[in-house]
mmCIF file of C-alpha atoms in Angstrom:
data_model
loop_
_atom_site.group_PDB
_atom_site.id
_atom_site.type_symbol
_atom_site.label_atom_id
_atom_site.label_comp_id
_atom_site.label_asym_id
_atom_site.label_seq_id
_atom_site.Cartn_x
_atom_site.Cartn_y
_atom_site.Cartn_z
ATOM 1 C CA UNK A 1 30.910 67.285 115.113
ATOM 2 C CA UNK A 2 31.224 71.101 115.602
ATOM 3 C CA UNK A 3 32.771 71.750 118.783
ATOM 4 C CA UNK A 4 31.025 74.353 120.965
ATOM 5 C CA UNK A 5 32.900 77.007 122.496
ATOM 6 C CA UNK A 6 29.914 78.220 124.506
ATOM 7 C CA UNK A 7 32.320 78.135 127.998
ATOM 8 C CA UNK A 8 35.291 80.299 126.324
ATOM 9 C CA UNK A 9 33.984 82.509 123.505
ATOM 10 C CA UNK A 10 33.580 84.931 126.677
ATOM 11 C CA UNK A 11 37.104 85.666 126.697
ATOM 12 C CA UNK A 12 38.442 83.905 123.737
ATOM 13 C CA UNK A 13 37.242 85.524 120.426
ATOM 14 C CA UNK A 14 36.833 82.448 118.868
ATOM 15 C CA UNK A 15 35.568 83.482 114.913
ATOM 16 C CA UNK A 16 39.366 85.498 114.635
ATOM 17 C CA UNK A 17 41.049 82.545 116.016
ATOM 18 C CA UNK A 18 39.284 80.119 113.445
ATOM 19 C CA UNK A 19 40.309 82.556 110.626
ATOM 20 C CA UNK A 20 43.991 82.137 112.037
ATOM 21 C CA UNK A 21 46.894 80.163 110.232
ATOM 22 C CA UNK A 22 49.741 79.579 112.710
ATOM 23 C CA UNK A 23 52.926 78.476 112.068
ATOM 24 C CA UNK A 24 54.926 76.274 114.733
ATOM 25 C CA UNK A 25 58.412 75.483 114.189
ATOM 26 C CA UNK A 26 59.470 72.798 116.249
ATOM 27 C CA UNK A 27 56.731 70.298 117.335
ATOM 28 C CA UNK A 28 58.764 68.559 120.216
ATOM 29 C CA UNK A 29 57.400 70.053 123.565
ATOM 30 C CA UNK A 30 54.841 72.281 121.302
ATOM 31 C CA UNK A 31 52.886 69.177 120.633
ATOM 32 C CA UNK A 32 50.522 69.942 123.891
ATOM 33 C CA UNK A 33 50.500 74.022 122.583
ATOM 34 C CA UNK A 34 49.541 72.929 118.967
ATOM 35 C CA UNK A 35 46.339 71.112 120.716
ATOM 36 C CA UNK A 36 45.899 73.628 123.189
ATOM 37 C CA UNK A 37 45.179 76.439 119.875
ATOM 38 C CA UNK A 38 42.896 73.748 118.186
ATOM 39 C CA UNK A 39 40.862 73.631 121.597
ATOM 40 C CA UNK A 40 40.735 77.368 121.658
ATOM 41 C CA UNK A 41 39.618 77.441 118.077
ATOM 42 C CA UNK A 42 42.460 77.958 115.855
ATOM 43 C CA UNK A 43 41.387 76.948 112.477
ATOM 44 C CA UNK A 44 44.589 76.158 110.718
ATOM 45 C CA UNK A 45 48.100 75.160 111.875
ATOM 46 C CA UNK A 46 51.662 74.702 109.808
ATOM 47 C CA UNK A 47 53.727 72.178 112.037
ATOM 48 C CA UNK A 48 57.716 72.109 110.820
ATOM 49 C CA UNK A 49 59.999 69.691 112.329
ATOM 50 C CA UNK A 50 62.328 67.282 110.771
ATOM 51 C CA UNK A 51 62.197 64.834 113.436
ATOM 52 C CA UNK A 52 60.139 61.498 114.120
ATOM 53 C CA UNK A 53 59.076 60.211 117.291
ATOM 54 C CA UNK A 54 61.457 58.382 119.320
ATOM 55 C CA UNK A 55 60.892 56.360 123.036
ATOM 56 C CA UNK A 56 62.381 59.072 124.986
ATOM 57 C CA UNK A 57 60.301 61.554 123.564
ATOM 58 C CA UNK A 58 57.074 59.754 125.058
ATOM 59 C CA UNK A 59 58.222 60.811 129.151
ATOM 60 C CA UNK A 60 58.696 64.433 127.931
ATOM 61 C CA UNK A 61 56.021 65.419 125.009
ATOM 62 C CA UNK A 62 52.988 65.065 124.346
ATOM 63 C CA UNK A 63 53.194 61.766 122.577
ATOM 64 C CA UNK A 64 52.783 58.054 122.875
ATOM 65 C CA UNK A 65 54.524 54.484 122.076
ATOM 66 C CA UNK A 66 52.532 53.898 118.958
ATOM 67 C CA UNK A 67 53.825 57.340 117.036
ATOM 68 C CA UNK A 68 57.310 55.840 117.786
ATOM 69 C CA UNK A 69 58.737 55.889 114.158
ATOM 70 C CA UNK A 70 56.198 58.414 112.616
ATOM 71 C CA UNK A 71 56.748 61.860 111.835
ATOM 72 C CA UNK A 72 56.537 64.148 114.376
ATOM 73 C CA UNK A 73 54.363 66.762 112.244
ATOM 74 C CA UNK A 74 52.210 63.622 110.901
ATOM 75 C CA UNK A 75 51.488 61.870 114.299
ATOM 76 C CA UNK A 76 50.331 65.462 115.615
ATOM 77 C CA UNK A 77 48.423 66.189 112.586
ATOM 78 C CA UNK A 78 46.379 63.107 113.310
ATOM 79 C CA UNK A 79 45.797 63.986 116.955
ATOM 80 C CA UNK A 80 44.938 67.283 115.763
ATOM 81 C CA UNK A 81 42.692 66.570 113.532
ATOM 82 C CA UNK A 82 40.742 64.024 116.330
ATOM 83 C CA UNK A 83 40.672 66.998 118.711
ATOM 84 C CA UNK A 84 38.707 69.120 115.799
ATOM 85 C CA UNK A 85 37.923 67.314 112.540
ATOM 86 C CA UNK A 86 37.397 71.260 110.476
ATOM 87 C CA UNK A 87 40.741 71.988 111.520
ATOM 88 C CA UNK A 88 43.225 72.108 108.651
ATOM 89 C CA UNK A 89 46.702 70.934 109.091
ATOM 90 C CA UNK A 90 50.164 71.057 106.757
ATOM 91 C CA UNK A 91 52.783 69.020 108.440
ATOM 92 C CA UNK A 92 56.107 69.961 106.831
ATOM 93 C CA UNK A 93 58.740 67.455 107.889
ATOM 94 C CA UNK A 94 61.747 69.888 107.157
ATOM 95 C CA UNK A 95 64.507 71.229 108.712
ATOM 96 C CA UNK A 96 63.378 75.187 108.993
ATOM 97 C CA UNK A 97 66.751 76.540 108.773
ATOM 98 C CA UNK A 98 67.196 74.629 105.418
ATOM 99 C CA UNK A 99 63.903 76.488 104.493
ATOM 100 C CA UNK A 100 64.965 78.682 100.786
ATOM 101 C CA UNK A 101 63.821 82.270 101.065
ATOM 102 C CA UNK A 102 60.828 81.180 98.119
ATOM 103 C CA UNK A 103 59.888 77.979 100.459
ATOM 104 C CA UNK A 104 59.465 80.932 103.455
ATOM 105 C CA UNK A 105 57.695 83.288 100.998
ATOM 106 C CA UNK A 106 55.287 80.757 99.928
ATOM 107 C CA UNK A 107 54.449 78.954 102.964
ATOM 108 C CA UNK A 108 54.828 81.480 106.044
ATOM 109 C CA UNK A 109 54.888 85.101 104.828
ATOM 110 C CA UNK A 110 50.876 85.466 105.257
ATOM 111 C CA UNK A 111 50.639 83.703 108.520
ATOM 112 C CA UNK A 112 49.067 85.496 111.706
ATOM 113 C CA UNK A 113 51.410 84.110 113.819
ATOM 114 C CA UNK A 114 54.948 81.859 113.914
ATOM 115 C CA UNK A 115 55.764 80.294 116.941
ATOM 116 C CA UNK A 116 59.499 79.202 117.380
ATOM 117 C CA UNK A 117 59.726 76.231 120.013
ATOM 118 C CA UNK A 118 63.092 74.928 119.524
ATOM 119 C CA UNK A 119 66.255 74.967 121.641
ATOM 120 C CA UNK A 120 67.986 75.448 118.249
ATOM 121 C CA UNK A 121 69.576 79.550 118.038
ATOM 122 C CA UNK A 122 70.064 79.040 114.576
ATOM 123 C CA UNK A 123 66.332 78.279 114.130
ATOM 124 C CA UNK A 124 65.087 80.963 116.572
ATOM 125 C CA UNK A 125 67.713 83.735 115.100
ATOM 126 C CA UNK A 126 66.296 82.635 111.357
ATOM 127 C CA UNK A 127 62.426 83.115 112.615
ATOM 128 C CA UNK A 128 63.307 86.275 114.217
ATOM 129 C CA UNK A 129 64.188 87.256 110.789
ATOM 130 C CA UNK A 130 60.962 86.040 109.227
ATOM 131 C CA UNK A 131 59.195 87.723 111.709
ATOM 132 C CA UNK A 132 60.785 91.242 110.696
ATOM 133 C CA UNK A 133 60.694 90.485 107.025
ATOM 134 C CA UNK A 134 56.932 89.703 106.759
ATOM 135 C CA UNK A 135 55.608 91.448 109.838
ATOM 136 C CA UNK A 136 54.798 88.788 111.630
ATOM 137 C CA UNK A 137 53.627 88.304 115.105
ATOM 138 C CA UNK A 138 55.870 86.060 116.776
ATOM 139 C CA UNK A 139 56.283 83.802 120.181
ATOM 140 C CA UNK A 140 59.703 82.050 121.040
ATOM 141 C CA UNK A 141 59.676 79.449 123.517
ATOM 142 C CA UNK A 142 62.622 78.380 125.716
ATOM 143 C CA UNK A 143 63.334 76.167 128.870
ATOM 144 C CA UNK A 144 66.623 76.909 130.309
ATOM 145 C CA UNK A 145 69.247 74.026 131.731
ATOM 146 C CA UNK A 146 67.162 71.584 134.098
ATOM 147 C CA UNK A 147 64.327 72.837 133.247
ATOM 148 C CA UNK A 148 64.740 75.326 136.046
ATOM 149 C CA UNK A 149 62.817 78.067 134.680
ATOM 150 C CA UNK A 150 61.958 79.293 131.010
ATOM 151 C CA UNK A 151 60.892 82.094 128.745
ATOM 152 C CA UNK A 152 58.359 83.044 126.337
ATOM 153 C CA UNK A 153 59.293 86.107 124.631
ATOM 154 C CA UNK A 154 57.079 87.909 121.291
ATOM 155 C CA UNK A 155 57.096 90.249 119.217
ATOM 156 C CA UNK A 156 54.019 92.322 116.963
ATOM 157 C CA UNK A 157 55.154 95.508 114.002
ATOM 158 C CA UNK A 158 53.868 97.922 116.968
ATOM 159 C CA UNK A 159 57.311 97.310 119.492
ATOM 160 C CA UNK A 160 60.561 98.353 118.980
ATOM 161 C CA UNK A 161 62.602 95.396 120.554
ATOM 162 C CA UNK A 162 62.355 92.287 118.483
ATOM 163 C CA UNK A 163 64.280 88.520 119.217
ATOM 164 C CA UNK A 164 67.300 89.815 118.644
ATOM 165 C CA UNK A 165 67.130 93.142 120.348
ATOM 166 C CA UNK A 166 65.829 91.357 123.724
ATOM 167 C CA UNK A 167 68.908 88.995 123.253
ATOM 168 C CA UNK A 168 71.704 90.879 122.238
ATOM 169 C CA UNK A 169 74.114 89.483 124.676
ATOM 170 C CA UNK A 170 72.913 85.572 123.225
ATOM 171 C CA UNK A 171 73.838 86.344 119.953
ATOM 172 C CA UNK A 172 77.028 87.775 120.711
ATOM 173 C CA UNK A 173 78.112 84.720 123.050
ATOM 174 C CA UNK A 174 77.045 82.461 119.725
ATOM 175 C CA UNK A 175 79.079 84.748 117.994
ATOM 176 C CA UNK A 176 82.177 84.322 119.525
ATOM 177 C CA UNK A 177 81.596 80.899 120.476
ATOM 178 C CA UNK A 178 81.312 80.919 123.966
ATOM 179 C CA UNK A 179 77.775 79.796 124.131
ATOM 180 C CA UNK A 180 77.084 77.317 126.291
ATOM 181 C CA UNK A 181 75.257 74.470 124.898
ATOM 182 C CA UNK A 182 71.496 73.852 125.716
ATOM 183 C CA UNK A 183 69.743 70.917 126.304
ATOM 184 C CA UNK A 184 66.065 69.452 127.184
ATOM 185 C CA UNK A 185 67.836 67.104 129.862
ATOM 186 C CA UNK A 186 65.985 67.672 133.578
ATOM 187 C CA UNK A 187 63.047 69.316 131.838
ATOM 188 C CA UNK A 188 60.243 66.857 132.612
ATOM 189 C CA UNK A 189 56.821 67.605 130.427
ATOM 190 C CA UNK A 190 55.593 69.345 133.734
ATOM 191 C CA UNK A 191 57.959 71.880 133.386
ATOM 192 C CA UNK A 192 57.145 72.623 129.135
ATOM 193 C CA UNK A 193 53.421 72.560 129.979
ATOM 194 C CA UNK A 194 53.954 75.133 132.469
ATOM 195 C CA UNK A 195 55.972 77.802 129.874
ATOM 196 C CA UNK A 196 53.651 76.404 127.232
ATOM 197 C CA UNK A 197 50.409 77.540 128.720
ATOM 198 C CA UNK A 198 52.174 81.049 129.377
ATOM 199 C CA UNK A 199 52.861 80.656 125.530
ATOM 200 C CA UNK A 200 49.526 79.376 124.526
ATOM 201 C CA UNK A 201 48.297 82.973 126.712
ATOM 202 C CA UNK A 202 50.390 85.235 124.718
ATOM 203 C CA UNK A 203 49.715 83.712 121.203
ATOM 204 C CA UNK A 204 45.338 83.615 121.625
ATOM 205 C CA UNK A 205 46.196 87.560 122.886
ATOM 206 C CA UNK A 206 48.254 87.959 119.910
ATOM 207 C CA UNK A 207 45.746 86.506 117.515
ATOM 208 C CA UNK A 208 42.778 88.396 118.982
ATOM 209 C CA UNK A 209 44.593 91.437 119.938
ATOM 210 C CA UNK A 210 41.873 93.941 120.404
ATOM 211 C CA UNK A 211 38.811 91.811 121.133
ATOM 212 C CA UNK A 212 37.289 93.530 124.104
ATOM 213 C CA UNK A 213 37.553 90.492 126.414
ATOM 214 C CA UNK A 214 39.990 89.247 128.758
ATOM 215 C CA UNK A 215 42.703 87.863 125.767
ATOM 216 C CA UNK A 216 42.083 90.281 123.581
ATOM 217 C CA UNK A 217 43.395 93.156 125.913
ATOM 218 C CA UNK A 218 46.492 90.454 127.293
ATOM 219 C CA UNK A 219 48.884 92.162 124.480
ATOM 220 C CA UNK A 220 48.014 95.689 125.497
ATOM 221 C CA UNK A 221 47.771 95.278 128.927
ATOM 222 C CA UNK A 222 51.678 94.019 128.656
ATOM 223 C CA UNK A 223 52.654 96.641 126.431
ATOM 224 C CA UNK A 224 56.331 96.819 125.467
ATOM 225 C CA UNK A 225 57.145 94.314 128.036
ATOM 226 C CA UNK A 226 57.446 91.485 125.842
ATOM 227 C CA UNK A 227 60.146 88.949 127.743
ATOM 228 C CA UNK A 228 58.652 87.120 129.862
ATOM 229 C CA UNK A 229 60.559 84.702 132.481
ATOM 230 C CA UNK A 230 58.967 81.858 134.510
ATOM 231 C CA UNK A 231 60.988 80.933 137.402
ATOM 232 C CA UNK A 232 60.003 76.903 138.305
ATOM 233 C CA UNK A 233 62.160 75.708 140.546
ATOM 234 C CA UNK A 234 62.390 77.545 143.977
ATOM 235 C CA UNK A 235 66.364 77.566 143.975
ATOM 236 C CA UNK A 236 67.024 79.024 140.014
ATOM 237 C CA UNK A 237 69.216 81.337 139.769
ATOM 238 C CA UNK A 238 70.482 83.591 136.953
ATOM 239 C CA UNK A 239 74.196 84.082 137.586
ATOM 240 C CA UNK A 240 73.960 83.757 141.318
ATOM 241 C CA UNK A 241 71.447 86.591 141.452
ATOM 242 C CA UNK A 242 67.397 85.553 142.114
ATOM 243 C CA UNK A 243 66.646 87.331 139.338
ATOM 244 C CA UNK A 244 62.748 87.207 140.628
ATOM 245 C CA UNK A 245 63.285 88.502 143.722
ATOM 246 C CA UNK A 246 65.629 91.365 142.316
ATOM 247 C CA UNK A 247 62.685 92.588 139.802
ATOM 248 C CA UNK A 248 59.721 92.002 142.358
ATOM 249 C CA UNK A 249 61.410 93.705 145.036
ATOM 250 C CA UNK A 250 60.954 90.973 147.551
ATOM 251 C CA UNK A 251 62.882 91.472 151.070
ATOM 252 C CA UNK A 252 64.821 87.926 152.103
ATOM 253 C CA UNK A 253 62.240 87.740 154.981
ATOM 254 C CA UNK A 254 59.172 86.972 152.562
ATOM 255 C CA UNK A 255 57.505 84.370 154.233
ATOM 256 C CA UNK A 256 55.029 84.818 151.241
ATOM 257 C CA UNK A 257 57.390 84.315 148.217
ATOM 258 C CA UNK A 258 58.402 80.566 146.381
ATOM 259 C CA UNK A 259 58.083 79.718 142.980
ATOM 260 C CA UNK A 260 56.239 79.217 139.662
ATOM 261 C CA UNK A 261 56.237 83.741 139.319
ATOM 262 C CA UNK A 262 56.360 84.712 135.972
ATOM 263 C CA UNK A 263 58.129 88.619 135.410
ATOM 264 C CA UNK A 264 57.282 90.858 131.967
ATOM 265 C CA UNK A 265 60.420 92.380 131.287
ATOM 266 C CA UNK A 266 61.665 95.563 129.167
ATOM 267 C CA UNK A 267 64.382 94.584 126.965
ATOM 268 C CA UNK A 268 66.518 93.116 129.754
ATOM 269 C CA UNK A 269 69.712 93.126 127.862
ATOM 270 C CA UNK A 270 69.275 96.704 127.717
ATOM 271 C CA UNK A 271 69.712 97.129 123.727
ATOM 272 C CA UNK A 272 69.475 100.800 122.927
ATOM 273 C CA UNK A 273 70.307 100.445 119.479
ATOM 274 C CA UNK A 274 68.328 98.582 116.647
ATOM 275 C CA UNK A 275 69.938 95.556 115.734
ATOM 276 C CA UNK A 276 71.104 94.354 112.989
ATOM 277 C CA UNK A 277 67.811 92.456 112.286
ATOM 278 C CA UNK A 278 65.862 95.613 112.982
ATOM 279 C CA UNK A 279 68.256 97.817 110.627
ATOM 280 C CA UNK A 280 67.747 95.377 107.652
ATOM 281 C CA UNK A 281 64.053 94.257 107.725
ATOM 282 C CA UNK A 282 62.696 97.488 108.735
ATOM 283 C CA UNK A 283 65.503 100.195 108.111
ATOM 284 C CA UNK A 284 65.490 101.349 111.631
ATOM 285 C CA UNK A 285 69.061 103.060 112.634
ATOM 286 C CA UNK A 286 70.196 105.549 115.830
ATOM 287 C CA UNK A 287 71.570 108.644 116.747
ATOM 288 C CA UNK A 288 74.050 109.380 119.534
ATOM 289 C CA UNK A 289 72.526 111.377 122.619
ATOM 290 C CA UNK A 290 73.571 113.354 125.476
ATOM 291 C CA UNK A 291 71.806 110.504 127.452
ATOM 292 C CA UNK A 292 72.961 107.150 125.134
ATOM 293 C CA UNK A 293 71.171 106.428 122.214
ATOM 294 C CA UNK A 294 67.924 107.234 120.257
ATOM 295 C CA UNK A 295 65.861 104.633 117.938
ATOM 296 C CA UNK A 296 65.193 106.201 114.753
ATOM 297 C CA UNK A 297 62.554 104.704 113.086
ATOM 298 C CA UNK A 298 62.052 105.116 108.892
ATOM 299 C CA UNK A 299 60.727 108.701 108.187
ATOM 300 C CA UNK A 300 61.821 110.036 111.787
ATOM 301 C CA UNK A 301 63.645 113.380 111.700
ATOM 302 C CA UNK A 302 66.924 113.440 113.974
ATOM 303 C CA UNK A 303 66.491 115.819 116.977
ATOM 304 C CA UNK A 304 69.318 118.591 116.696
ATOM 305 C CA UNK A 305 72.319 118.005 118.885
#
């Protein structure tokens, strides 16, 4: 049975999303997004995660006892498919930073969208690539420590500041090797529902971007504000600092103010020069200011000094 999308196609446009392929690496807490983009109409999905189910996924994603065993991308695939019988799905059961540069090529590089939804860096550093490579529109999903609060940050070829770019000082601390470890621990499936649907938002806006309904204007309403944080617990803070409260300007004696407030953020680690993603995939580089820096895109003069 067709399903009818007579209560969204309002603000949804449904044709583009079932013309859209979307990849998702990382089917763990992205099992409830995958559905969510087959209820909104997304007409074909490529699910890559190496894992199978295991009993304490069940409390925590979107699964249940008898997928215990299966696949992760296969026990989706079928509830997937249930949801909307047209759909088409590829479950991949691979490891996506084991993924050759032909596997990407063949399988991702004309996708309308990649979603990364993995605590893994490596993964999320190697899709930020693919995402400059191909220019693809890209979401990356994270829940920080205790599921306190979380991010959902994305990328399109019209910004400047890609993955990488907004987290500059992440890639340096994996650099060096002080990262701290991350870990789903604390994070009931409450709390990845809740960045999820902010996900979900951002990746119907980026596959309609343009649609002159409420979606299809999310992207350019944001502009280059393309961080987004989602504070969840009332007592998270980021280094001691209520980040929130900082950015919203909200005086201590807010009777008003509590939790669950999402903030769009400019590049908040304050890159000023292209990365070394940027420089590679799209041969962006800098000139020194009186002020800092300047991004020099390909074919941009330098302004005289």
């Amino acid at each position: 049975m067709k399903l009818d999308y007579t209560r969204i196609e309002s603000v949804i446009d449904v044709p583009r999303m079932e013309r859209s392929r979307v990849a998702i690496v990382g089917v763990g807490g992205a099992a409830d997004l995958a559905r969510d983009l087959v209820r909104c109409g997304c007409g074909h999905l490529i699910l890559i995660d190496p894992d199978k189910v295991e009993p304490l996924n069940i409390p925590r994603q979107g699964y249940a006892v008898p997928d215990i065993g299966i696949p992760k991308v296969e026990a989706l695939a079928q509830d997937l498919r249930r949801i909307n019988s047209d759909v088409v799905v590829t479950p991949w059961a691979a490891d996506f930073c084991a993924l050759s540069d032909e596997d990407v090529r063949h399988h991702l590089a004309d996708v309308n969208l990649l979603i990364l939804a993995t605590d893994n860096f490596r993964a999320q550093a190697k899709g930020n690539e693919v995402a400059l490579q191909y220019g693809l529109p890209a979401v990356w999903i994270a829940l920080y420590e205790g599921g306190l609060a979380g991010e959902a940050a994305f990328w399109h070829p019209g910004l400047d500041s890609c993955w990488r770019c907004l987290c500059a000082g992440r890639y340096s601390a994996h650099e060096n090797g002080t990262a701290a470890p991350v870990t789903s621990r604390g994070a009931s499936i409450l709390d990845v529902r809740h960045v999820d649907g902010i996900a979900g938002m951002l990746s119907v806006g980026l596959l309609t971007s343009g649609a002159n309904n409420r979606y299809g204007k999310l992207i350019a309403q944001l502009g280059d504000r393309n961080f987004l944080q989602i504070k969840i617990d009332p007592t998270f803070t980021w280094g001691a600092r209520d980040i929130f409260r900082e950015q919203l300007e909200i005086p201590d004696d807010c009777d008003r103010y509590f939790s669950f407030v999402t903030i769009a953020r400019r590049d908040p680690d304050r890159g000023q020069l292209p990365c070394r993603d940027c420089q590679r995939y799209r041969g962006h580089t800098f000139e020194q200011t009186a002020d800092g820096y300047r991004r020099l895109k390909p074919g941009w003069i330098a302004a005289a000094s």
